[in-house]
Amino acid sequence: MTRFDGYVLNIEPEDVDACGYERLVKLGNQAIRNGDHETASRLLGVALEKWQGRP
């Protein structure tokens, strides 16, 4: 799709690694606050797997 000033990429936020990372971290932190450390560990581990390269 194009616009007067360029192109528009129509994708869902879940398809962007950074958005998925942020969502998993948020859910992991919620799990910590709820005392569900097993779920928190799993979610934060998956978030870390998405991270590539230097920050």
Short mmCIF file of C-alpha atoms in Angstrom, two decimals:
data_model
loop_
_atom_site.label_atom_id
_atom_site.label_comp_id
_atom_site.label_asym_id
_atom_site.label_seq_id
_atom_site.Cartn_x
_atom_site.Cartn_y
_atom_site.Cartn_z
CA MET A 1 0.00 0.00 0.00
CA THR A 2 1.30 3.49 -0.71
CA ARG A 3 0.58 6.93 0.68
CA PHE A 4 1.45 10.37 -0.59
CA ASP A 5 4.70 10.33 1.43
CA GLY A 6 5.80 6.69 1.00
CA TYR A 7 4.83 3.12 1.74
CA VAL A 8 2.71 1.67 4.53
CA LEU A 9 3.53 -1.74 5.92
CA ASN A 10 0.37 -3.27 7.36
CA ILE A 11 1.40 -5.84 9.95
CA GLU A 12 0.12 -6.92 13.31
CA PRO A 13 2.11 -5.82 16.38
CA GLU A 14 2.66 -9.51 17.26
CA ASP A 15 4.65 -9.84 14.03
CA VAL A 16 7.26 -7.34 15.25
CA ASP A 17 9.90 -8.97 17.46
CA ALA A 18 10.23 -5.92 19.72
CA CYS A 19 6.48 -5.88 20.40
CA GLY A 20 6.47 -9.58 21.17
CA TYR A 21 9.46 -9.11 23.48
CA GLU A 22 7.75 -6.27 25.35
CA ARG A 23 4.51 -8.26 25.69
CA LEU A 24 6.35 -11.29 27.11
CA VAL A 25 8.29 -9.13 29.57
CA LYS A 26 5.06 -7.47 30.72
CA LEU A 27 3.38 -10.85 31.22
CA GLY A 28 6.48 -12.22 32.96
CA ASN A 29 6.54 -9.28 35.36
CA GLN A 30 2.83 -9.77 36.08
CA ALA A 31 3.53 -13.41 36.88
CA ILE A 32 6.29 -12.35 39.31
CA ARG A 33 3.93 -9.96 41.07
CA ASN A 34 1.37 -12.80 41.32
CA GLY A 35 3.98 -15.13 42.82
CA ASP A 36 3.92 -17.48 39.81
CA HIS A 37 7.67 -17.78 39.40
CA GLU A 38 7.55 -20.82 37.13
CA THR A 39 5.42 -18.98 34.55
CA ALA A 40 7.53 -15.84 34.97
CA SER A 41 10.71 -17.80 34.28
CA ARG A 42 9.21 -19.39 31.17
CA LEU A 43 7.86 -16.11 29.75
CA LEU A 44 11.02 -14.13 30.46
CA GLY A 45 13.12 -16.95 28.99
CA VAL A 46 11.12 -16.85 25.76
CA ALA A 47 11.51 -13.05 25.71
CA LEU A 48 15.29 -13.39 26.02
CA GLU A 49 15.35 -15.90 23.16
CA LYS A 50 13.88 -13.20 20.91
CA TRP A 51 16.72 -10.79 21.73
CA GLN A 52 19.56 -10.86 19.22
CA GLY A 53 22.70 -8.79 18.99
CA ARG A 54 23.94 -6.07 21.28
CA PRO A 55 21.49 -3.78 23.06
#
